[in-house]
Amino acid sequence: MDDTAAARRSEALADLLARTALADERAFAELYRLTSSHLFAVAVRILRDKAAAEDALQEAFVSVWHHAGSYVAAKSRPQTWLTSIVRNRCLDHLRRRVPDTMTLTRDDDEGEIDLPATGPTPVELLLSGADAAMVRGCVDALDGGQKQAIALAFFQGLSHSELSVQLREPLGTVKSWIRRGLERLKSCLDHAGMAGL
Amino acid sequence: MKLDRPDRPERLDALAAQYALGTLSPRARRRLARIGEREPAVVAALRAWEFRLAGLADAIPPQAPPERVWTAISARLGLAGAPKPTGRHRTRSWWSSLALWRGLAFAGVAAALVLGLRVLAPVTEAPGPAIVAVLAAADAKPVLLATVERGGRILSVKAVAPIAIPAGRSLELWALPDGKAPRSLGLVDAAGAVRIALPAPAADVLQGVPALAISLEPAGGSPTGAPTGPVLYTGRIERI
């Protein structure tokens, strides 16, 4: 989506959010129609379980209905605000499950995972997401390990231990990749004016 | 969670980054969220990181959710088309929702600013409007001003910002009495001013009415006596 199309879409979503805040049901339904596929995809990738993703999406939109009034257009794009709500719900759900070691079994039973067999990898998603947000340079500046760890954590909700297993690296290495990667991203993103994107 | 160390802002920032990414341990995540409930600095750090990162999710290929998700949302919120108890209950939830009242709080402040009112001035012999409502959308920018002179029976409604109405539609003004269904006060103009004659002194007509609202209706106003279109603007009534 090019720049002007993206700006128009943001404006349309902001308008729908404003009207949702005034209890406009048609605006809310339209908001759902325009954004639910993206948000559902975010949830499915993190939770890797369609039923759980459906619940998360439902909870997120109930939240949007009640809190649309707290969206401030000057502080972030509507899409970003909505994505954050969904991501937080999913991460809370994931992290509520008992110790990290239990979630490692997700990888063992391929039959349970609802991800598409083909499609972009987490790192590819990170790169194209950065392209879309016009901060590709920031992501390119990360080391391979930092990119991998951040991409897997961000898109698949992997914890430090899960990353350590998946990437076959010591826990300390993975933690350091995440920490340094985030530090580098922060200064680059802020410089690109992305805080509050 | 050592947030009381001298390097607290950096530590907070690092924790907030990991929270937003999702890599905090379950316990740390819960604790940071709890601290965030009472510390604005923590909320600010969390939000900043969420917004830095959330935009990176834009390239995920969309996946349509099943219909049942919308059905569930609709039923849970009691939206139109979903099963709900009574029509009266529905009207009440329409205008008494928390979001609506939060918006009104801003409009009240806007009222004082727009009119340059000295809110602390003595009320007894003040000339000028006795009842004022500034109507605005969620962004709190004043769009319409409704005023009544003290003891008067004429409600003046004036547009103070451009309003675009689609052809074949009207703007209708509603009184929102506490605990009761909205009551129409008549149609207003998108441009210029309208003078609405009230059936009795404003103080009586607007007794127990904390707020006004404007909805978008078919030409000539709502055919049902209740709002049928979207609410565009709301405003709290200030009595001076």
Tab-separated table of C-alpha atoms in Angstrom:
chain	number	residue	atom	x	y	z
A	1	MET	CA	0.000	0.000	0.000
A	2	ASP	CA	1.526	3.315	-0.978
A	3	ASP	CA	1.792	6.328	1.228
A	4	THR	CA	-1.385	8.175	0.297
A	5	ALA	CA	-3.526	5.041	0.334
A	6	ALA	CA	-2.159	4.243	3.778
A	7	ALA	CA	-2.903	7.781	4.983
A	8	ARG	CA	-6.451	7.582	3.657
A	9	ARG	CA	-6.978	4.257	5.341
A	10	SER	CA	-5.669	5.617	8.641
A	11	GLU	CA	-8.051	8.540	8.392
A	12	ALA	CA	-10.979	6.271	7.678
A	13	LEU	CA	-10.125	4.043	10.628
A	14	ALA	CA	-9.650	7.017	12.947
A	15	ASP	CA	-13.058	8.314	11.950
A	16	LEU	CA	-14.647	4.930	12.605
A	17	LEU	CA	-12.952	4.758	16.006
A	18	ALA	CA	-14.239	8.212	16.893
A	19	ARG	CA	-17.765	7.221	15.973
A	20	THR	CA	-17.427	3.938	17.827
A	21	ALA	CA	-16.562	6.000	20.890
A	22	LEU	CA	-19.963	7.603	20.504
A	23	ALA	CA	-21.587	4.161	20.457
A	24	ASP	CA	-22.156	4.177	16.681
A	25	GLU	CA	-22.779	0.501	16.001
A	26	ARG	CA	-22.527	0.764	12.245
A	27	ALA	CA	-19.123	2.408	12.511
A	28	PHE	CA	-17.995	-0.355	14.867
A	29	ALA	CA	-19.195	-3.052	12.468
A	30	GLU	CA	-17.366	-1.348	9.616
A	31	LEU	CA	-14.220	-1.092	11.738
A	32	TYR	CA	-14.444	-4.826	12.350
A	33	ARG	CA	-14.953	-5.500	8.659
A	34	LEU	CA	-11.881	-3.471	7.714
A	35	THR	CA	-9.451	-4.689	10.371
A	36	SER	CA	-10.471	-8.088	11.704
A	37	SER	CA	-8.604	-10.135	9.093
A	38	HIS	CA	-5.324	-8.448	9.857
A	39	LEU	CA	-5.858	-8.700	13.600
A	40	PHE	CA	-6.963	-12.327	13.423
A	41	ALA	CA	-3.794	-13.152	11.487
A	42	VAL	CA	-1.701	-11.480	14.215
A	43	ALA	CA	-3.459	-13.555	16.869
A	44	VAL	CA	-3.177	-16.850	14.983
A	45	ARG	CA	0.567	-16.408	14.583
A	46	ILE	CA	1.140	-15.753	18.248
A	47	LEU	CA	-1.260	-18.278	19.727
A	48	ARG	CA	-0.880	-20.949	17.026
A	49	ASP	CA	-4.389	-22.138	17.870
A	50	LYS	CA	-7.403	-20.927	15.891
A	51	ALA	CA	-9.905	-21.344	18.701
A	52	ALA	CA	-7.758	-19.349	21.103
A	53	ALA	CA	-7.214	-16.728	18.398
A	54	GLU	CA	-10.974	-16.404	17.914
A	55	ASP	CA	-11.388	-15.796	21.638
A	56	ALA	CA	-8.592	-13.256	21.661
A	57	LEU	CA	-10.136	-11.414	18.711
A	58	GLN	CA	-13.505	-11.316	20.407
A	59	GLU	CA	-12.013	-9.992	23.643
A	60	ALA	CA	-10.024	-7.409	21.727
A	61	PHE	CA	-13.039	-6.006	19.919
A	62	VAL	CA	-15.148	-5.913	23.070
A	63	SER	CA	-12.287	-3.872	24.495
A	64	VAL	CA	-12.267	-1.613	21.456
A	65	TRP	CA	-15.982	-0.953	21.855
A	66	HIS	CA	-15.553	0.091	25.468
A	67	HIS	CA	-12.305	2.010	25.084
A	68	ALA	CA	-12.477	3.567	21.627
A	69	GLY	CA	-12.764	6.887	23.417
A	70	SER	CA	-9.238	6.556	24.709
A	71	TYR	CA	-7.691	6.349	21.250
A	72	VAL	CA	-5.825	9.561	20.552
A	73	ALA	CA	-5.196	10.169	16.846
A	74	ALA	CA	-2.173	12.360	17.472
A	75	LYS	CA	-0.358	9.619	19.357
A	76	SER	CA	-0.562	6.621	17.037
A	77	ARG	CA	-2.096	5.212	13.884
A	78	PRO	CA	-5.386	3.402	14.431
A	79	GLN	CA	-3.966	0.172	12.997
A	80	THR	CA	-1.097	0.281	15.480
A	81	TRP	CA	-3.442	0.903	18.408
A	82	LEU	CA	-5.649	-2.021	17.402
A	83	THR	CA	-2.698	-4.329	16.816
A	84	SER	CA	-1.333	-3.516	20.274
A	85	ILE	CA	-4.617	-4.438	21.897
A	86	VAL	CA	-4.665	-7.807	20.156
A	87	ARG	CA	-0.986	-8.522	20.789
A	88	ASN	CA	-1.328	-7.770	24.489
A	89	ARG	CA	-4.322	-10.057	24.866
A	90	CYS	CA	-2.466	-12.848	23.101
A	91	LEU	CA	0.726	-12.403	25.101
A	92	ASP	CA	-1.200	-12.292	28.372
A	93	HIS	CA	-2.897	-15.519	27.377
A	94	LEU	CA	0.381	-17.199	26.411
A	95	ARG	CA	2.205	-16.108	29.516
A	96	ARG	CA	-0.654	-17.153	31.762
A	97	ARG	CA	0.035	-20.754	30.804
A	98	VAL	CA	2.199	-22.340	33.502
A	99	PRO	CA	6.027	-22.605	33.186
A	100	ASP	CA	7.776	-21.866	29.898
A	101	THR	CA	8.850	-25.491	29.540
A	102	MET	CA	5.234	-26.580	29.034
A	103	THR	CA	4.817	-24.429	25.953
A	104	LEU	CA	7.809	-26.095	24.299
A	105	THR	CA	5.552	-29.026	23.497
A	106	ARG	CA	3.809	-26.827	20.934
A	107	ASP	CA	6.602	-27.669	18.512
A	108	ASP	CA	6.344	-31.415	19.032
A	109	ASP	CA	2.819	-31.944	17.853
A	110	GLU	CA	2.702	-30.537	14.326
A	111	GLY	CA	-0.932	-31.521	13.968
A	112	GLU	CA	-2.101	-28.917	16.469
A	113	ILE	CA	-0.486	-25.927	14.867
A	114	ASP	CA	-2.802	-23.902	12.687
A	115	LEU	CA	-0.171	-21.909	10.818
A	116	PRO	CA	-0.192	-22.103	7.031
A	117	ALA	CA	2.396	-24.535	5.717
A	118	THR	CA	3.869	-21.995	3.325
A	119	GLY	CA	4.063	-18.266	3.652
A	120	PRO	CA	6.522	-15.731	4.944
A	121	THR	CA	8.890	-16.687	7.741
A	122	PRO	CA	9.098	-14.485	10.824
A	123	VAL	CA	12.253	-12.777	9.571
A	124	GLU	CA	10.622	-12.147	6.191
A	125	LEU	CA	7.628	-10.675	7.971
A	126	LEU	CA	9.928	-8.476	10.014
A	127	LEU	CA	11.635	-7.181	6.889
A	128	SER	CA	8.424	-6.523	4.968
A	129	GLY	CA	6.785	-5.031	8.037
A	130	ALA	CA	9.728	-2.697	8.361
A	131	ASP	CA	9.405	-1.866	4.661
A	132	ALA	CA	5.744	-1.021	5.123
A	133	ALA	CA	6.590	1.168	8.081
A	134	MET	CA	9.467	2.674	6.116
A	135	VAL	CA	12.027	1.720	8.702
A	136	ARG	CA	13.708	-1.080	6.769
A	137	GLY	CA	17.091	0.448	7.472
A	138	CYS	CA	16.564	-0.008	11.205
A	139	VAL	CA	15.899	-3.714	10.870
A	140	ASP	CA	18.719	-4.185	8.356
A	141	ALA	CA	21.117	-2.749	10.918
A	142	LEU	CA	20.473	-5.670	13.272
A	143	ASP	CA	22.731	-8.713	13.402
A	144	GLY	CA	21.399	-11.973	12.016
A	145	GLY	CA	20.891	-13.399	15.496
A	146	GLN	CA	19.168	-10.262	16.747
A	147	LYS	CA	16.850	-10.249	13.737
A	148	GLN	CA	15.942	-13.909	14.160
A	149	ALA	CA	15.323	-13.658	17.877
A	150	ILE	CA	13.265	-10.477	17.639
A	151	ALA	CA	11.261	-11.765	14.680
A	152	LEU	CA	10.415	-15.053	16.382
A	153	ALA	CA	9.558	-13.328	19.637
A	154	PHE	CA	7.447	-10.667	17.975
A	155	PHE	CA	5.507	-12.720	15.469
A	156	GLN	CA	5.303	-16.050	17.249
A	157	GLY	CA	5.348	-14.921	20.849
A	158	LEU	CA	8.285	-17.164	21.740
A	159	SER	CA	9.744	-16.735	25.201
A	160	HIS	CA	13.482	-16.636	25.960
A	161	SER	CA	13.583	-20.387	26.709
A	162	GLU	CA	11.647	-21.243	23.589
A	163	LEU	CA	13.963	-19.068	21.526
A	164	SER	CA	16.951	-20.793	23.063
A	165	VAL	CA	15.557	-24.181	22.008
A	166	GLN	CA	14.431	-23.064	18.569
A	167	LEU	CA	17.665	-21.269	17.682
A	168	ARG	CA	19.852	-23.826	19.453
A	169	GLU	CA	21.687	-21.118	21.379
A	170	PRO	CA	22.381	-20.669	25.086
A	171	LEU	CA	19.782	-18.732	27.025
A	172	GLY	CA	22.261	-15.946	27.785
A	173	THR	CA	23.044	-15.445	24.095
A	174	VAL	CA	19.399	-15.207	23.170
A	175	LYS	CA	18.672	-12.727	25.962
A	176	SER	CA	21.574	-10.605	24.863
A	177	TRP	CA	20.458	-10.656	21.223
A	178	ILE	CA	17.006	-9.471	22.273
A	179	ARG	CA	18.298	-6.776	24.589
A	180	ARG	CA	20.861	-5.360	22.175
A	181	GLY	CA	18.523	-5.701	19.231
A	182	LEU	CA	15.820	-3.696	21.007
A	183	GLU	CA	18.306	-1.035	22.042
A	184	ARG	CA	19.460	-0.617	18.445
A	185	LEU	CA	15.922	-0.577	17.158
A	186	LYS	CA	14.902	2.047	19.656
A	187	SER	CA	17.402	4.685	18.640
A	188	CYS	CA	16.869	3.985	14.963
A	189	LEU	CA	13.065	3.973	15.200
A	190	ASP	CA	12.954	7.124	17.272
A	191	HIS	CA	15.243	8.805	14.809
A	192	ALA	CA	12.895	7.778	12.042
A	193	GLY	CA	10.056	9.359	14.003
A	194	MET	CA	8.382	6.074	14.736
A	195	ALA	CA	7.680	6.494	18.430
A	196	GLY	CA	3.953	6.914	18.431
A	197	LEU	CA	3.677	5.561	14.888
B	1	MET	CA	11.723	-5.712	39.703
B	2	LYS	CA	14.336	-3.157	40.573
B	3	LEU	CA	12.701	-0.008	39.413
B	4	ASP	CA	13.889	2.043	42.339
B	5	ARG	CA	17.543	2.057	41.304
B	6	PRO	CA	19.198	5.297	40.128
B	7	ASP	CA	19.188	4.079	36.511
B	8	ARG	CA	15.447	3.597	36.756
B	9	PRO	CA	14.431	5.249	33.455
B	10	GLU	CA	16.779	3.007	31.444
B	11	ARG	CA	15.689	-0.087	33.358
B	12	LEU	CA	12.052	0.813	32.912
B	13	ASP	CA	12.619	1.349	29.229
B	14	ALA	CA	14.362	-2.011	28.822
B	15	LEU	CA	11.546	-3.781	30.680
B	16	ALA	CA	8.889	-1.971	28.689
B	17	ALA	CA	10.612	-2.975	25.448
B	18	GLN	CA	10.586	-6.620	26.463
B	19	TYR	CA	6.978	-6.348	27.582
B	20	ALA	CA	5.956	-5.015	24.201
B	21	LEU	CA	8.015	-7.608	22.364
B	22	GLY	CA	6.572	-10.334	24.566
B	23	THR	CA	9.720	-11.764	26.118
B	24	LEU	CA	9.232	-10.850	29.761
B	25	SER	CA	8.736	-13.850	31.988
B	26	PRO	CA	5.115	-14.427	33.042
B	27	ARG	CA	5.742	-13.117	36.521
B	28	ALA	CA	7.640	-10.035	35.376
B	29	ARG	CA	4.925	-9.324	32.833
B	30	ARG	CA	2.182	-9.444	35.423
B	31	ARG	CA	4.161	-7.337	37.857
B	32	LEU	CA	4.975	-4.664	35.338
B	33	ALA	CA	1.344	-4.485	34.282
B	34	ARG	CA	0.290	-4.108	37.921
B	35	ILE	CA	2.810	-1.346	38.560
B	36	GLY	CA	1.547	0.269	35.382
B	37	GLU	CA	-1.923	0.440	36.869
B	38	ARG	CA	-0.754	3.055	39.316
B	39	GLU	CA	2.265	4.706	37.704
B	40	PRO	CA	1.796	6.915	34.649
B	41	ALA	CA	5.515	6.749	33.812
B	42	VAL	CA	5.261	2.995	33.406
B	43	VAL	CA	2.175	3.259	31.230
B	44	ALA	CA	3.905	5.846	29.072
B	45	ALA	CA	6.969	3.630	28.601
B	46	LEU	CA	4.805	0.618	27.761
B	47	ARG	CA	2.710	2.527	25.246
B	48	ALA	CA	5.766	4.039	23.570
B	49	TRP	CA	7.288	0.610	22.998
B	50	GLU	CA	4.048	-0.948	21.881
B	51	PHE	CA	3.706	1.719	19.283
B	52	ARG	CA	7.289	1.414	18.148
B	53	LEU	CA	6.853	-2.270	17.504
B	54	ALA	CA	3.205	-2.780	16.561
B	55	GLY	CA	3.693	-1.135	13.173
B	56	LEU	CA	6.080	-3.928	12.231
B	57	ALA	CA	3.118	-6.332	12.163
B	58	ASP	CA	1.559	-4.651	9.152
B	59	ALA	CA	2.897	-7.104	6.585
B	60	ILE	CA	1.315	-10.221	8.079
B	61	PRO	CA	-0.940	-11.838	5.439
B	62	PRO	CA	-4.537	-11.290	6.556
B	63	GLN	CA	-6.688	-14.210	7.605
B	64	ALA	CA	-10.469	-13.871	7.742
B	65	PRO	CA	-11.963	-14.907	11.076
B	66	PRO	CA	-15.071	-17.123	11.104
B	67	GLU	CA	-18.491	-15.391	11.200
B	68	ARG	CA	-19.121	-16.727	14.667
B	69	VAL	CA	-16.588	-14.280	16.133
B	70	TRP	CA	-18.611	-11.260	15.027
B	71	THR	CA	-21.808	-12.967	16.153
B	72	ALA	CA	-20.287	-13.461	19.584
B	73	ILE	CA	-19.066	-9.856	19.807
B	74	SER	CA	-22.434	-8.576	18.704
B	75	ALA	CA	-24.318	-10.688	21.215
B	76	ARG	CA	-22.002	-9.782	24.051
B	77	LEU	CA	-22.341	-6.051	23.486
B	78	GLY	CA	-26.056	-6.191	22.774
B	79	LEU	CA	-25.688	-4.573	19.354
B	80	ALA	CA	-28.559	-4.189	16.888
B	81	GLY	CA	-29.479	-7.510	15.343
B	82	ALA	CA	-28.262	-9.428	18.357
B	83	PRO	CA	-30.787	-10.788	20.844
B	84	LYS	CA	-31.443	-8.294	23.630
B	85	PRO	CA	-34.013	-7.853	26.424
B	86	THR	CA	-36.209	-4.824	25.572
B	87	GLY	CA	-36.149	-1.810	23.263
B	88	ARG	CA	-35.997	0.487	26.237
B	89	HIS	CA	-32.915	-1.212	27.577
B	90	ARG	CA	-31.262	-0.670	24.217
B	91	THR	CA	-31.899	3.045	24.176
B	92	ARG	CA	-30.417	3.402	27.597
B	93	SER	CA	-27.208	1.611	26.700
B	94	TRP	CA	-26.936	3.790	23.595
B	95	TRP	CA	-26.408	7.022	25.424
B	96	SER	CA	-25.326	6.019	28.843
B	97	SER	CA	-22.213	4.186	27.703
B	98	LEU	CA	-19.085	5.219	29.508
B	99	ALA	CA	-17.358	6.319	26.324
B	100	LEU	CA	-20.079	8.829	25.627
B	101	TRP	CA	-19.794	10.462	29.018
B	102	ARG	CA	-16.031	10.595	28.852
B	103	GLY	CA	-16.353	12.564	25.637
B	104	LEU	CA	-18.764	14.946	27.306
B	105	ALA	CA	-16.242	15.790	29.989
B	106	PHE	CA	-13.974	17.341	27.388
B	107	ALA	CA	-16.766	19.275	25.779
B	108	GLY	CA	-17.580	20.897	29.111
B	109	VAL	CA	-14.111	22.317	29.402
B	110	ALA	CA	-14.304	23.417	25.786
B	111	ALA	CA	-17.462	25.368	26.615
B	112	ALA	CA	-15.668	27.617	29.044
B	113	LEU	CA	-12.763	28.195	26.678
B	114	VAL	CA	-14.830	28.899	23.575
B	115	LEU	CA	-16.964	31.509	25.273
B	116	GLY	CA	-14.144	33.008	27.312
B	117	LEU	CA	-16.329	32.522	30.349
B	118	ARG	CA	-15.012	33.482	33.703
B	119	VAL	CA	-16.407	30.479	35.460
B	120	LEU	CA	-15.565	31.845	38.901
B	121	ALA	CA	-17.488	35.098	38.382
B	122	PRO	CA	-20.554	35.583	40.584
B	123	VAL	CA	-23.666	34.117	39.040
B	124	THR	CA	-26.364	36.418	40.405
B	125	GLU	CA	-26.525	39.211	37.857
B	126	ALA	CA	-24.349	37.858	35.064
B	127	PRO	CA	-25.741	38.881	31.704
B	128	GLY	CA	-25.471	36.558	28.733
B	129	PRO	CA	-26.233	32.855	28.355
B	130	ALA	CA	-27.526	30.962	31.349
B	131	ILE	CA	-27.407	27.509	29.771
B	132	VAL	CA	-24.613	26.479	27.426
B	133	ALA	CA	-23.688	23.278	25.692
B	134	VAL	CA	-20.708	22.878	23.378
B	135	LEU	CA	-21.282	19.972	21.034
B	136	ALA	CA	-18.281	18.108	19.724
B	137	ALA	CA	-17.185	14.774	18.361
B	138	ALA	CA	-14.666	12.497	20.088
B	139	ASP	CA	-11.820	14.912	19.276
B	140	ALA	CA	-13.443	17.543	21.552
B	141	LYS	CA	-13.178	20.301	18.923
B	142	PRO	CA	-16.284	22.481	19.266
B	143	VAL	CA	-18.671	22.134	16.337
B	144	LEU	CA	-21.982	23.537	17.557
B	145	LEU	CA	-22.897	25.882	20.343
B	146	ALA	CA	-26.285	25.708	22.041
B	147	THR	CA	-27.267	28.555	24.346
B	148	VAL	CA	-30.325	29.806	26.181
B	149	GLU	CA	-30.643	33.202	27.798
B	150	ARG	CA	-31.427	33.183	31.481
B	151	GLY	CA	-35.139	32.424	31.964
B	152	GLY	CA	-35.528	32.251	28.207
B	153	ARG	CA	-37.491	29.878	26.019
B	154	ILE	CA	-35.390	30.140	22.877
B	155	LEU	CA	-32.604	27.623	22.367
B	156	SER	CA	-30.067	29.062	19.936
B	157	VAL	CA	-27.945	26.535	18.131
B	158	LYS	CA	-25.100	27.773	16.017
B	159	ALA	CA	-22.448	25.969	13.993
B	160	VAL	CA	-18.955	27.157	14.952
B	161	ALA	CA	-17.086	24.809	12.634
B	162	PRO	CA	-17.930	23.517	9.156
B	163	ILE	CA	-20.219	20.500	9.071
B	164	ALA	CA	-20.784	18.484	5.914
B	165	ILE	CA	-24.146	16.751	5.754
B	166	PRO	CA	-24.834	14.204	3.030
B	167	ALA	CA	-27.726	15.166	0.719
B	168	GLY	CA	-31.140	14.090	1.928
B	169	ARG	CA	-30.167	14.050	5.604
B	170	SER	CA	-30.827	16.298	8.573
B	171	LEU	CA	-29.188	17.035	11.872
B	172	GLU	CA	-31.489	16.447	14.815
B	173	LEU	CA	-30.900	17.764	18.326
B	174	TRP	CA	-31.750	15.556	21.285
B	175	ALA	CA	-31.996	16.220	24.988
B	176	LEU	CA	-30.525	13.287	26.909
B	177	PRO	CA	-32.447	13.115	30.195
B	178	ASP	CA	-30.825	11.077	32.909
B	179	GLY	CA	-32.243	7.553	32.942
B	180	LYS	CA	-34.764	8.188	30.195
B	181	ALA	CA	-34.976	7.961	26.423
B	182	PRO	CA	-33.582	10.845	24.332
B	183	ARG	CA	-36.110	13.597	23.541
B	184	SER	CA	-36.037	15.482	20.279
B	185	LEU	CA	-35.648	19.243	20.433
B	186	GLY	CA	-35.846	19.750	16.694
B	187	LEU	CA	-33.652	20.023	13.645
B	188	VAL	CA	-30.590	22.223	13.404
B	189	ASP	CA	-28.779	23.775	10.505
B	190	ALA	CA	-25.328	22.752	9.413
B	191	ALA	CA	-24.570	26.410	8.750
B	192	GLY	CA	-25.828	29.588	10.370
B	193	ALA	CA	-27.935	29.564	13.468
B	194	VAL	CA	-31.254	28.098	14.402
B	195	ARG	CA	-33.605	29.368	17.083
B	196	ILE	CA	-35.680	26.626	18.619
B	197	ALA	CA	-38.733	27.717	20.579
B	198	LEU	CA	-39.033	25.622	23.705
B	199	PRO	CA	-42.454	24.761	25.122
B	200	ALA	CA	-41.534	26.186	28.535
B	201	PRO	CA	-38.605	28.088	30.132
B	202	ALA	CA	-35.360	26.252	29.387
B	203	ALA	CA	-34.726	25.514	33.045
B	204	ASP	CA	-37.927	23.441	33.106
B	205	VAL	CA	-37.550	21.812	29.707
B	206	LEU	CA	-33.992	20.820	30.480
B	207	GLN	CA	-34.636	19.818	34.060
B	208	GLY	CA	-32.774	16.563	34.735
B	209	VAL	CA	-31.043	16.729	31.374
B	210	PRO	CA	-27.267	16.609	31.696
B	211	ALA	CA	-26.448	16.548	27.998
B	212	LEU	CA	-27.439	17.146	24.396
B	213	ALA	CA	-26.612	15.146	21.302
B	214	ILE	CA	-26.881	15.538	17.529
B	215	SER	CA	-27.690	12.578	15.314
B	216	LEU	CA	-27.757	12.238	11.542
B	217	GLU	CA	-31.290	11.497	10.425
B	218	PRO	CA	-33.247	11.261	7.164
B	219	ALA	CA	-34.406	14.614	5.731
B	220	GLY	CA	-37.048	16.014	8.030
B	221	GLY	CA	-35.764	14.190	11.094
B	222	SER	CA	-36.200	10.778	12.647
B	223	PRO	CA	-39.375	9.049	11.561
B	224	THR	CA	-39.605	7.110	14.812
B	225	GLY	CA	-39.196	9.734	17.529
B	226	ALA	CA	-35.966	8.107	18.619
B	227	PRO	CA	-32.506	8.545	17.095
B	228	THR	CA	-32.142	6.276	14.076
B	229	GLY	CA	-28.841	7.474	12.700
B	230	PRO	CA	-25.316	7.809	14.085
B	231	VAL	CA	-24.596	10.237	16.896
B	232	LEU	CA	-22.223	12.839	15.506
B	233	TYR	CA	-21.752	15.264	18.387
B	234	THR	CA	-22.497	15.410	22.074
B	235	GLY	CA	-22.133	18.102	24.718
B	236	ARG	CA	-22.696	18.453	28.433
B	237	ILE	CA	-25.059	21.184	29.517
B	238	GLU	CA	-23.364	23.775	31.673
B	239	ARG	CA	-25.563	25.904	33.828
B	240	ILE	CA	-23.986	29.240	34.618
